[in-house]
Short mmCIF file of C-alpha atoms and ligand atoms in Angstrom, two decimals:
data_model
loop_
_atom_site.label_atom_id
_atom_site.label_comp_id
_atom_site.label_asym_id
_atom_site.label_seq_id
_atom_site.Cartn_x
_atom_site.Cartn_y
_atom_site.Cartn_z
CA UNK A 1 -191.23 -142.10 16.27
CA UNK A 2 -193.97 -140.94 15.90
CA UNK A 3 -197.12 -142.80 18.46
CA UNK A 4 -199.54 -144.08 16.95
CA UNK A 5 -203.83 -144.88 18.27
CA UNK A 6 -205.97 -146.49 15.60
CA UNK A 7 -209.63 -145.89 15.76
CA UNK A 8 -211.22 -149.64 14.16
CA UNK A 9 -208.09 -151.87 14.09
CA UNK A 10 -209.13 -155.97 14.34
CA UNK A 11 -210.76 -154.17 10.06
CA UNK A 12 -209.54 -153.70 6.71
CA UNK A 13 -208.16 -150.50 7.44
CA UNK A 14 -207.18 -151.42 11.00
CA UNK A 15 -204.89 -154.52 10.27
CA UNK A 16 -203.48 -153.36 7.26
CA UNK A 17 -202.12 -149.93 9.16
CA UNK A 18 -200.76 -152.64 11.68
CA UNK A 19 -198.92 -153.79 8.88
CA UNK A 20 -197.19 -150.68 7.97
CA UNK A 21 -196.29 -150.50 11.45
CA UNK A 22 -195.14 -153.67 11.15
CA UNK A 23 -192.69 -152.47 8.23
CA UNK A 24 -191.44 -149.65 10.21
CA UNK A 25 -191.00 -150.52 13.72
CA UNK A 26 -188.89 -147.25 14.71
CA UNK A 27 -190.67 -144.53 13.12
CA UNK A 28 -194.50 -145.76 13.78
CA UNK A 29 -195.57 -146.76 17.65
CA UNK A 30 -198.51 -147.91 18.31
CA UNK A 31 -199.96 -146.67 21.28
CA UNK A 32 -203.99 -146.78 21.66
CA UNK A 33 -205.93 -149.45 20.15
CA UNK A 34 -210.25 -149.74 20.28
CA UNK A 35 -212.04 -152.87 18.38
CA UNK A 36 -215.17 -153.50 17.58
CA UNK A 37 -216.32 -157.34 18.49
CA UNK A 38 -213.64 -159.29 16.91
CA UNK A 39 -212.54 -159.63 20.96
CA UNK A 40 -210.24 -162.63 19.82
CA UNK A 41 -208.29 -160.82 16.87
CA UNK A 42 -207.73 -157.68 19.46
CA UNK A 43 -206.24 -159.44 21.95
CA UNK A 44 -203.53 -160.88 19.83
CA UNK A 45 -203.14 -157.43 18.85
CA UNK A 46 -203.13 -155.39 22.49
CA UNK A 47 -200.20 -159.12 23.34
CA UNK A 48 -198.22 -158.48 19.81
CA UNK A 49 -198.34 -154.97 20.36
CA UNK A 50 -199.12 -153.76 24.29
CA UNK A 51 -201.22 -150.50 23.60
CA UNK A 52 -201.52 -148.14 26.65
CA UNK A 53 -204.33 -147.23 25.97
CA UNK A 54 -207.23 -150.41 24.31
CA UNK A 55 -211.27 -150.11 23.97
CA UNK A 56 -213.67 -152.99 22.92
CA UNK A 57 -217.25 -152.33 21.73
CA UNK A 58 -219.19 -153.81 24.97
CA UNK A 59 -218.60 -154.23 28.21
CA UNK A 60 -218.25 -157.06 29.19
CA UNK A 61 -215.96 -158.17 26.15
CA UNK A 62 -213.85 -155.55 27.54
CA UNK A 63 -214.19 -157.99 30.90
CA UNK A 64 -213.22 -160.24 29.19
CA UNK A 65 -210.48 -159.10 27.98
CA UNK A 66 -208.79 -157.94 31.33
CA UNK A 67 -209.00 -161.22 33.10
CA UNK A 68 -207.19 -162.53 29.61
CA UNK A 69 -204.25 -160.12 29.88
CA UNK A 70 -204.32 -160.41 33.47
CA UNK A 71 -201.14 -162.08 34.34
CA UNK A 72 -199.01 -160.56 31.09
CA UNK A 73 -196.02 -157.82 33.00
CA UNK A 74 -198.05 -154.79 31.56
CA UNK A 75 -201.23 -153.68 31.95
CA UNK A 76 -203.61 -150.89 29.33
CA UNK A 77 -206.08 -149.31 30.32
CA UNK A 78 -208.89 -150.84 29.50
CA UNK A 79 -212.34 -149.24 28.42
CA UNK A 80 -215.78 -149.57 26.00
CA UNK A 81 -218.17 -148.23 24.26
CA UNK A 82 -218.14 -144.62 23.23
CA UNK A 83 -216.11 -143.45 25.98
CA UNK A 84 -213.21 -145.79 25.42
CA UNK A 85 -213.46 -144.73 21.57
CA UNK A 86 -213.02 -141.61 23.29
CA UNK A 87 -210.41 -142.82 25.39
CA UNK A 88 -208.52 -144.35 22.17
CA UNK A 89 -208.75 -140.92 20.11
CA UNK A 90 -207.42 -138.78 22.66
CA UNK A 91 -204.74 -140.99 24.90
CA UNK A 92 -201.92 -138.63 25.73
CA UNK A 93 -199.08 -140.16 23.94
CA UNK A 94 -200.66 -140.53 20.64
CA UNK A 95 -199.84 -137.41 18.07
CA UNK A 96 -201.40 -139.07 15.14
CA UNK A 97 -204.80 -141.02 15.53
CA UNK A 98 -206.28 -143.19 12.07
CA UNK A 99 -209.98 -143.53 12.23
CA UNK A 100 -210.18 -146.77 10.74
CA UNK A 101 -213.61 -147.63 12.05
CA UNK A 102 -216.94 -147.90 9.84
CA UNK A 103 -219.65 -145.25 9.16
CA UNK A 104 -221.41 -142.44 10.92
CA UNK A 105 -219.93 -143.81 14.63
CA UNK A 106 -216.44 -142.75 13.64
CA UNK A 107 -217.86 -138.39 13.62
CA UNK A 108 -217.32 -138.55 17.81
CA UNK A 109 -214.06 -139.71 18.63
CA UNK A 110 -212.63 -138.05 15.72
CA UNK A 111 -213.72 -134.42 16.63
CA UNK A 112 -212.56 -135.43 20.42
CA UNK A 113 -209.26 -136.31 18.47
CA UNK A 114 -209.42 -132.73 16.21
CA UNK A 115 -209.98 -131.01 19.49
CA UNK A 116 -207.26 -133.09 21.09
CA UNK A 117 -205.01 -131.75 18.92
CA UNK A 118 -204.04 -134.99 17.09
CA UNK A 119 -203.04 -135.48 13.83
CA UNK A 120 -205.78 -136.86 11.85
CA UNK A 121 -205.39 -139.63 9.26
CA UNK A 122 -208.86 -140.16 7.93
CA UNK A 123 -210.32 -143.63 5.85
CA UNK A 124 -213.57 -143.41 7.50
CA UNK A 125 -215.33 -140.41 5.34
CA UNK A 126 -218.32 -141.06 6.54
CA UNK A 127 -217.09 -138.51 9.27
CA UNK A 128 -216.76 -135.29 6.76
CA UNK A 129 -219.72 -136.97 4.59
CA UNK A 130 -222.32 -136.20 7.44
CA UNK A 131 -220.25 -133.30 9.39
CA UNK A 132 -217.95 -132.37 6.66
CA UNK A 133 -218.20 -127.91 7.33
CA UNK A 134 -217.93 -129.04 11.05
CA UNK A 135 -215.08 -130.78 11.61
CA UNK A 136 -212.44 -128.43 8.83
CA UNK A 137 -213.59 -125.77 10.92
CA UNK A 138 -212.93 -127.09 14.08
CA UNK A 139 -209.69 -128.75 12.66
CA UNK A 140 -208.22 -125.11 11.69
CA UNK A 141 -209.54 -123.75 15.02
CA UNK A 142 -207.50 -125.87 16.95
CA UNK A 143 -204.19 -126.03 13.86
CA UNK A 144 -204.76 -129.89 13.65
CA UNK A 145 -204.12 -130.90 9.47
CA UNK A 146 -206.69 -133.89 8.15
CA UNK A 147 -204.19 -136.40 6.27
CA UNK A 148 -206.36 -138.59 3.70
CA UNK A 149 -206.10 -142.38 4.07
CA UNK A 150 -208.27 -142.92 1.06
CA UNK A 151 -206.89 -144.09 -2.71
CA UNK A 152 -208.10 -142.13 -4.17
CA UNK A 153 -208.29 -137.90 -1.86
CA UNK A 154 -204.31 -139.63 -1.03
CA UNK A 155 -203.52 -139.45 -4.92
CA UNK A 156 -204.97 -135.80 -5.40
CA UNK A 157 -203.47 -134.60 -2.57
CA UNK A 158 -200.41 -136.04 -3.76
CA UNK A 159 -200.74 -134.49 -7.00
CA UNK A 160 -201.60 -130.86 -5.53
CA UNK A 161 -198.67 -130.20 -3.87
CA UNK A 162 -195.85 -127.78 -4.71
CA UNK A 163 -199.66 -125.99 -6.75
CA UNK A 164 -201.01 -122.61 -6.67
CA UNK A 165 -205.95 -124.21 -5.78
CA UNK A 166 -206.32 -120.87 -7.95
CA UNK A 167 -204.81 -123.15 -10.47
CA UNK A 168 -207.10 -126.48 -10.28
CA UNK A 169 -209.34 -126.46 -12.81
CA UNK A 170 -211.15 -130.01 -11.84
CA UNK A 171 -210.56 -132.57 -9.68
CA UNK A 172 -210.67 -136.44 -11.23
CA UNK A 173 -211.44 -139.25 -9.07
CA UNK A 174 -210.88 -142.36 -10.78
CA UNK A 175 -213.79 -145.42 -9.33
CA UNK A 176 -213.16 -149.31 -10.67
CA UNK A 177 -217.21 -149.08 -11.52
CA UNK A 178 -217.44 -152.36 -8.96
CA UNK A 179 -218.46 -156.13 -10.39
CA UNK A 180 -221.73 -154.80 -11.66
CA UNK A 181 -219.81 -152.87 -14.21
CA UNK A 182 -221.23 -154.32 -16.70
CA UNK A 183 -224.97 -155.35 -16.34
CA UNK A 184 -228.04 -154.97 -17.57
CA UNK A 185 -231.01 -153.61 -15.15
CA UNK A 186 -232.52 -156.30 -14.73
CA UNK A 187 -229.26 -158.60 -14.15
CA UNK A 188 -228.62 -155.45 -10.78
CA UNK A 189 -232.14 -157.16 -9.72
CA UNK A 190 -230.85 -160.18 -8.76
CA UNK A 191 -227.11 -159.02 -6.91
CA UNK A 192 -227.24 -161.52 -3.65
CA UNK A 193 -225.20 -160.18 -1.24
CA UNK A 194 -222.22 -162.38 -1.46
CA UNK A 195 -222.25 -161.58 -5.37
CA UNK A 196 -222.08 -157.94 -4.40
CA UNK A 197 -219.37 -158.30 -1.27
CA UNK A 198 -216.72 -159.80 -4.07
CA UNK A 199 -214.44 -156.91 -4.90
CA UNK A 200 -212.94 -157.76 -8.20
CA UNK A 201 -209.46 -154.83 -7.14
CA UNK A 202 -210.27 -153.94 -3.64
CA UNK A 203 -210.41 -156.17 -0.45
CA UNK A 204 -212.62 -154.19 2.46
CA UNK A 205 -215.10 -154.05 4.68
CA UNK A 206 -217.90 -155.36 4.28
CA UNK A 207 -219.95 -151.49 4.04
CA UNK A 208 -217.55 -149.40 2.25
CA UNK A 209 -217.47 -153.34 -0.84
CA UNK A 210 -221.48 -152.48 -0.20
CA UNK A 211 -220.68 -149.30 -1.11
CA UNK A 212 -218.03 -149.47 -3.77
CA UNK A 213 -221.04 -152.52 -5.84
CA UNK A 214 -223.56 -149.02 -5.79
CA UNK A 215 -220.71 -146.58 -6.64
CA UNK A 216 -222.27 -144.80 -3.47
CA UNK A 217 -218.84 -145.26 -2.02
CA UNK A 218 -217.58 -142.48 -4.71
CA UNK A 219 -220.52 -140.79 -3.37
CA UNK A 220 -219.25 -140.19 -0.74
CA UNK A 221 -215.89 -139.90 -2.17
CA UNK A 222 -217.12 -136.31 -4.17
CA UNK A 223 -218.20 -135.06 -0.73
CA UNK A 224 -214.89 -135.76 0.95
CA UNK A 225 -213.63 -134.23 -1.93
CA UNK A 226 -215.31 -130.97 -1.28
CA UNK A 227 -214.24 -130.82 2.37
CA UNK A 228 -210.39 -132.23 2.31
CA UNK A 229 -209.92 -130.36 -1.24
CA UNK A 230 -212.50 -127.20 -0.39
CA UNK A 231 -213.21 -127.48 -4.02
CA UNK A 232 -217.07 -126.97 -4.92
CA UNK A 233 -219.03 -130.02 -6.05
CA UNK A 234 -218.97 -128.44 -10.41
CA UNK A 235 -215.59 -128.97 -9.98
CA UNK A 236 -214.88 -131.94 -9.34
CA UNK A 237 -215.84 -135.29 -11.48
CA UNK A 238 -215.44 -139.30 -11.52
CA UNK A 239 -214.29 -141.42 -13.97
CA UNK A 240 -214.41 -144.87 -13.83
CA UNK A 241 -211.11 -146.37 -14.65
CA UNK A 242 -211.55 -151.09 -13.70
CA UNK A 243 -208.20 -151.29 -13.44
CA UNK A 244 -207.31 -149.01 -10.55
CA UNK A 245 -203.91 -148.13 -11.73
CA UNK A 246 -204.40 -144.25 -11.30
CA UNK A 247 -205.56 -143.90 -8.41
CA UNK A 248 -207.23 -140.45 -9.46
CA UNK A 249 -205.77 -136.39 -10.84
CA UNK A 250 -206.72 -133.25 -10.94
CA UNK A 251 -206.51 -131.07 -13.95
CA UNK A 252 -204.90 -127.93 -14.08
CA UNK A 253 -205.95 -124.34 -15.58
CA UNK A 254 -202.76 -124.84 -18.11
CA UNK A 255 -204.63 -128.10 -19.57
CA UNK A 256 -201.61 -129.82 -17.51
CA UNK A 257 -203.40 -133.31 -15.91
CA UNK A 258 -201.02 -134.91 -13.04
CA UNK A 259 -202.68 -138.24 -11.82
CA UNK A 260 -201.15 -140.49 -8.99
CA UNK A 261 -200.41 -144.48 -10.69
CA UNK A 262 -199.93 -146.83 -8.02
CA UNK A 263 -200.36 -150.88 -7.21
CA UNK A 264 -204.28 -151.08 -5.85
CA UNK A 265 -202.68 -151.49 -1.67
CA UNK A 266 -203.86 -149.60 0.61
CA UNK A 267 -201.02 -150.41 2.60
CA UNK A 268 -198.92 -147.94 0.77
CA UNK A 269 -201.61 -144.44 1.05
CA UNK A 270 -201.42 -145.18 4.59
CA UNK A 271 -197.94 -145.33 5.48
CA UNK A 272 -197.50 -142.08 3.13
CA UNK A 273 -200.60 -140.55 5.64
CA UNK A 274 -198.16 -141.66 8.20
CA UNK A 275 -194.79 -141.06 6.84
CA UNK A 276 -195.82 -136.68 5.66
CA UNK A 277 -193.47 -135.36 4.60
CA UNK A 278 -191.69 -137.95 4.24
CA UNK A 279 -191.52 -140.54 1.96
CA UNK A 280 -190.19 -144.02 3.39
CA UNK A 281 -188.62 -146.25 1.15
CA UNK A 282 -190.64 -150.07 1.77
CA UNK A 283 -190.70 -154.15 0.05
CA UNK A 284 -194.20 -153.52 -0.77
CA UNK A 285 -195.54 -154.71 -4.59
CA UNK A 286 -194.00 -152.86 -7.45
CA UNK A 287 -195.91 -151.41 -10.05
CA UNK A 288 -193.98 -152.42 -13.44
CA UNK A 289 -195.69 -150.45 -16.14
CA UNK A 290 -194.45 -152.13 -18.43
CA UNK A 291 -196.99 -154.56 -17.76
CA UNK A 292 -199.52 -152.49 -18.16
CA UNK A 293 -202.32 -153.63 -19.92
CA UNK A 294 -204.07 -150.26 -21.31
CA UNK A 295 -205.93 -148.22 -18.77
CA UNK A 296 -209.77 -147.59 -19.89
CA UNK A 297 -211.70 -145.17 -18.11
CA UNK A 298 -215.67 -144.32 -18.97
CA UNK A 299 -217.83 -142.30 -17.34
CA UNK A 300 -219.81 -143.49 -14.93
CA UNK A 301 -223.81 -144.07 -15.47
CA UNK A 302 -226.11 -142.94 -13.02
CA UNK A 303 -229.67 -144.63 -14.60
CA UNK A 304 -227.70 -148.14 -13.25
CA UNK A 305 -226.36 -146.98 -10.31
CA UNK A 306 -228.38 -143.65 -9.09
CA UNK A 307 -226.33 -143.40 -6.13
CA UNK A 308 -223.23 -141.40 -7.27
CA UNK A 309 -226.15 -139.36 -8.80
CA UNK A 310 -228.01 -138.87 -5.00
CA UNK A 311 -224.36 -138.51 -3.83
CA UNK A 312 -224.01 -135.12 -6.20
CA UNK A 313 -227.30 -133.83 -5.18
CA UNK A 314 -227.26 -133.92 -1.47
CA UNK A 315 -223.31 -133.24 -0.60
CA UNK A 316 -224.60 -129.40 -3.38
CA UNK A 317 -228.04 -129.08 -1.34
CA UNK A 318 -224.69 -130.05 1.96
CA UNK A 319 -226.40 -128.74 5.91
CA UNK A 320 -227.69 -131.38 7.32
CA UNK A 321 -228.70 -132.66 3.86
CA UNK A 322 -225.35 -135.55 3.48
CA UNK A 323 -225.55 -136.67 6.93
CA UNK A 324 -228.97 -137.94 5.93
CA UNK A 325 -227.69 -139.23 3.04
CA UNK A 326 -224.98 -141.45 5.00
CA UNK A 327 -227.44 -142.68 7.44
CA UNK A 328 -229.63 -143.81 5.51
CA UNK A 329 -226.95 -145.44 3.43
CA UNK A 330 -226.08 -147.53 6.22
CA UNK A 331 -229.57 -148.37 7.39
CA UNK A 332 -230.04 -150.08 3.75
CA UNK A 333 -226.86 -151.84 3.45
CA UNK A 334 -226.57 -153.57 5.96
CA UNK A 335 -230.79 -154.38 5.43
CA UNK A 336 -229.24 -156.13 2.01
CA UNK A 337 -226.25 -157.35 3.34
CA UNK A 338 -229.56 -159.16 5.82
CA UNK A 339 -231.39 -160.18 3.34
CA UNK A 340 -233.94 -158.19 3.97
CA UNK A 341 -234.08 -155.82 0.47
CA UNK A 342 -232.27 -156.24 -2.80
CA UNK A 343 -229.05 -154.47 -3.65
CA UNK A 344 -231.22 -152.18 -6.20
CA UNK A 345 -233.95 -151.09 -2.83
CA UNK A 346 -230.98 -149.24 -1.04
CA UNK A 347 -230.34 -146.18 -3.53
CA UNK A 348 -234.91 -146.32 -3.66
CA UNK A 349 -234.36 -146.56 0.19
CA UNK A 350 -231.51 -143.47 0.49
CA UNK A 351 -233.94 -141.41 -1.53
CA UNK A 352 -237.34 -142.06 -0.90
CA UNK A 353 -235.31 -140.83 3.42
CA UNK A 354 -234.33 -137.73 1.97
CA UNK A 355 -237.96 -137.07 0.11
CA UNK A 356 -238.48 -136.67 4.15
CA UNK A 357 -236.43 -134.42 5.14
CA UNK A 358 -236.18 -130.50 4.75
CA UNK A 359 -232.01 -129.37 4.58
CA UNK A 360 -231.27 -127.02 7.34
CA UNK A 361 -227.88 -125.06 8.35
CA UNK A 362 -226.78 -127.34 11.86
CA UNK A 363 -225.93 -125.87 15.10
CA UNK A 364 -223.72 -127.45 16.16
CA UNK A 365 -222.33 -131.21 15.99
CA UNK A 366 -225.01 -132.08 18.30
CA UNK A 367 -228.13 -130.85 15.74
CA UNK A 368 -226.29 -133.05 13.13
CA UNK A 369 -225.92 -136.05 15.69
CA UNK A 370 -229.63 -136.30 15.76
CA UNK A 371 -230.80 -135.84 12.07
CA UNK A 372 -228.46 -139.02 11.83
CA UNK A 373 -230.84 -140.62 14.54
CA UNK A 374 -233.38 -139.25 12.64
CA UNK A 375 -232.90 -140.58 9.34
CA UNK A 376 -232.01 -143.52 10.02
CA UNK A 377 -235.69 -144.38 12.30
CA UNK A 378 -237.16 -143.17 9.16
CA UNK A 379 -234.98 -145.58 6.79
CA UNK A 380 -235.14 -148.04 8.98
CA UNK A 381 -239.41 -147.61 8.52
CA UNK A 382 -238.71 -147.14 5.40
CA UNK A 383 -238.02 -150.65 4.72
CA UNK A 384 -240.44 -152.62 7.55
CA UNK A 385 -242.30 -151.51 4.47
CA UNK A 386 -240.90 -153.52 1.41
N1 LIG B 401 -211.48 -151.18 3.36
C1 LIG B 401 -210.19 -150.18 2.54
O1 LIG B 401 -209.80 -150.53 2.24
C2 LIG B 401 -210.84 -148.59 2.53
C3 LIG B 401 -210.62 -148.27 1.80
C4 LIG B 401 -211.16 -146.52 1.59
C5 LIG B 401 -211.40 -146.03 2.61
N2 LIG B 401 -211.42 -146.86 3.61
C6 LIG B 401 -212.83 -146.53 4.58
O2 LIG B 401 -212.75 -146.33 5.61
C7 LIG B 401 -213.24 -147.10 6.80
C8 LIG B 401 -212.68 -148.33 7.48
O3 LIG B 401 -212.84 -148.95 6.84
P1 LIG B 401 -212.96 -151.14 6.59
O4 LIG B 401 -212.90 -151.28 5.15
O5 LIG B 401 -211.81 -151.04 7.17
O6 LIG B 401 -214.32 -151.36 7.87
P2 LIG B 401 -213.89 -152.49 8.35
O7 LIG B 401 -213.02 -153.73 7.65
O8 LIG B 401 -216.05 -153.66 8.51
O9 LIG B 401 -213.84 -152.14 9.79
C9 LIG B 401 -213.95 -151.22 10.89
C10 LIG B 401 -213.66 -151.30 12.07
O10 LIG B 401 -214.41 -150.90 12.93
C11 LIG B 401 -214.90 -151.38 14.12
N3 LIG B 401 -215.20 -151.18 14.43
C12 LIG B 401 -217.25 -151.64 13.68
N4 LIG B 401 -218.71 -150.21 14.89
C13 LIG B 401 -217.62 -150.68 15.52
C14 LIG B 401 -218.68 -150.02 16.65
N5 LIG B 401 -219.40 -149.90 17.30
N6 LIG B 401 -217.48 -149.74 18.01
C15 LIG B 401 -216.37 -149.50 17.96
N7 LIG B 401 -215.79 -150.07 16.99
C16 LIG B 401 -216.26 -150.18 15.68
C17 LIG B 401 -214.59 -153.12 13.61
O11 LIG B 401 -214.18 -154.29 14.81
P3 LIG B 401 -214.72 -155.09 14.77
O12 LIG B 401 -214.65 -155.56 13.33
O13 LIG B 401 -214.10 -156.08 15.84
O14 LIG B 401 -216.41 -155.32 15.09
C18 LIG B 401 -213.52 -152.21 12.63
O15 LIG B 401 -212.42 -152.48 13.19
C19 LIG B 401 -214.25 -146.74 6.52
O16 LIG B 401 -214.64 -145.78 6.12
C20 LIG B 401 -214.29 -146.78 4.96
O17 LIG B 401 -215.11 -146.03 3.63
C21 LIG B 401 -211.29 -148.23 3.82
#
């Protein structure tokens, strides 16, 4: 039985991880859960799974949870805030931590989980974007595996199995292109949060849904792929594939291209990260290849969607630059959702923040966190002038 901790159990990936756990009660046991502010949903999860360690973002919500659970036949340790995330990430009973927080908030707890020698099922790509060099070295020092949950990286990981690294020519990350793939630049200027929150193929948290619409999500995934698969940016390409059936591909030196196909259902890559190296049978909806009506592929348009090019540029510059890209993007996305800036302002805020930063090689995690904070303040300042 694998004992699991989830950082972010009330989110889209967190809830789907619980669904996978429900499918395999003899293989997976939840021992620690954390949530942000959705305390009602979290209370219900606590009652259902009876974890040993739990955490909410706010102290008052943690007190409320304590009151709600008083008088029940079991008592979890209840925490809050960053210390709470650390308690969940390092829960002694857990062997695997699913990192399903959204944003760079995931960085510190993921590092703590690695130091506690937990296997990482990584959905929280912002951790690798902000601190890929640091986190992958930390994982290697602690002999910890970082297993991808993101469907594209899970696909690449599966296509790479049993192959020698030097035989890889390039990785092809597929992208749906988001809801505005065919929009003219003038139409993009009219995009509202409501429009951008309707993703054609996936139901996800708000931040990643907006990132998918700007193509920043794909840019973050390019940087994530660089660190997960130790490959340079010249060998990572993005291909728009609107049907989201091929989750990604690997081209080998002999001209062979291996592709991973599947339903657009995150429970499949979540399950694989938890079952690895085994594959467990499930009853999830199946891909019927004879029903597939034309799979199409096209080049991404970085003129209309400059976020992708910004991410490549930041990734190539390396050092602290990707952390600045990520932090500025987070601030810009939430400002767009709050109606403070327009859709097309998101990449502009990111670019203007990057222009204020001279990248350095960070001395460690503290410096990365410090620069993340600087970038957030700088992006907020830029937004105030819009
Ligand atoms: N969703 C997908 O299909 C998908 C696919 C591939 C990769 N990913 C990646 O997976 C990660 C999670 O995405 P998601 O879509 O699941 O996000 P989400 O639905 O927004 O969920 C985020 C989770 O983090 C919690 N949280 C947020 N801020 C917090 C804070 N300050 N303290 C404690 N908890 C906090 C939220 O709690 P509350 O809701 O309780 O506030 C929620 O449980 C992201 O990095 C995303 O890029 C997602």
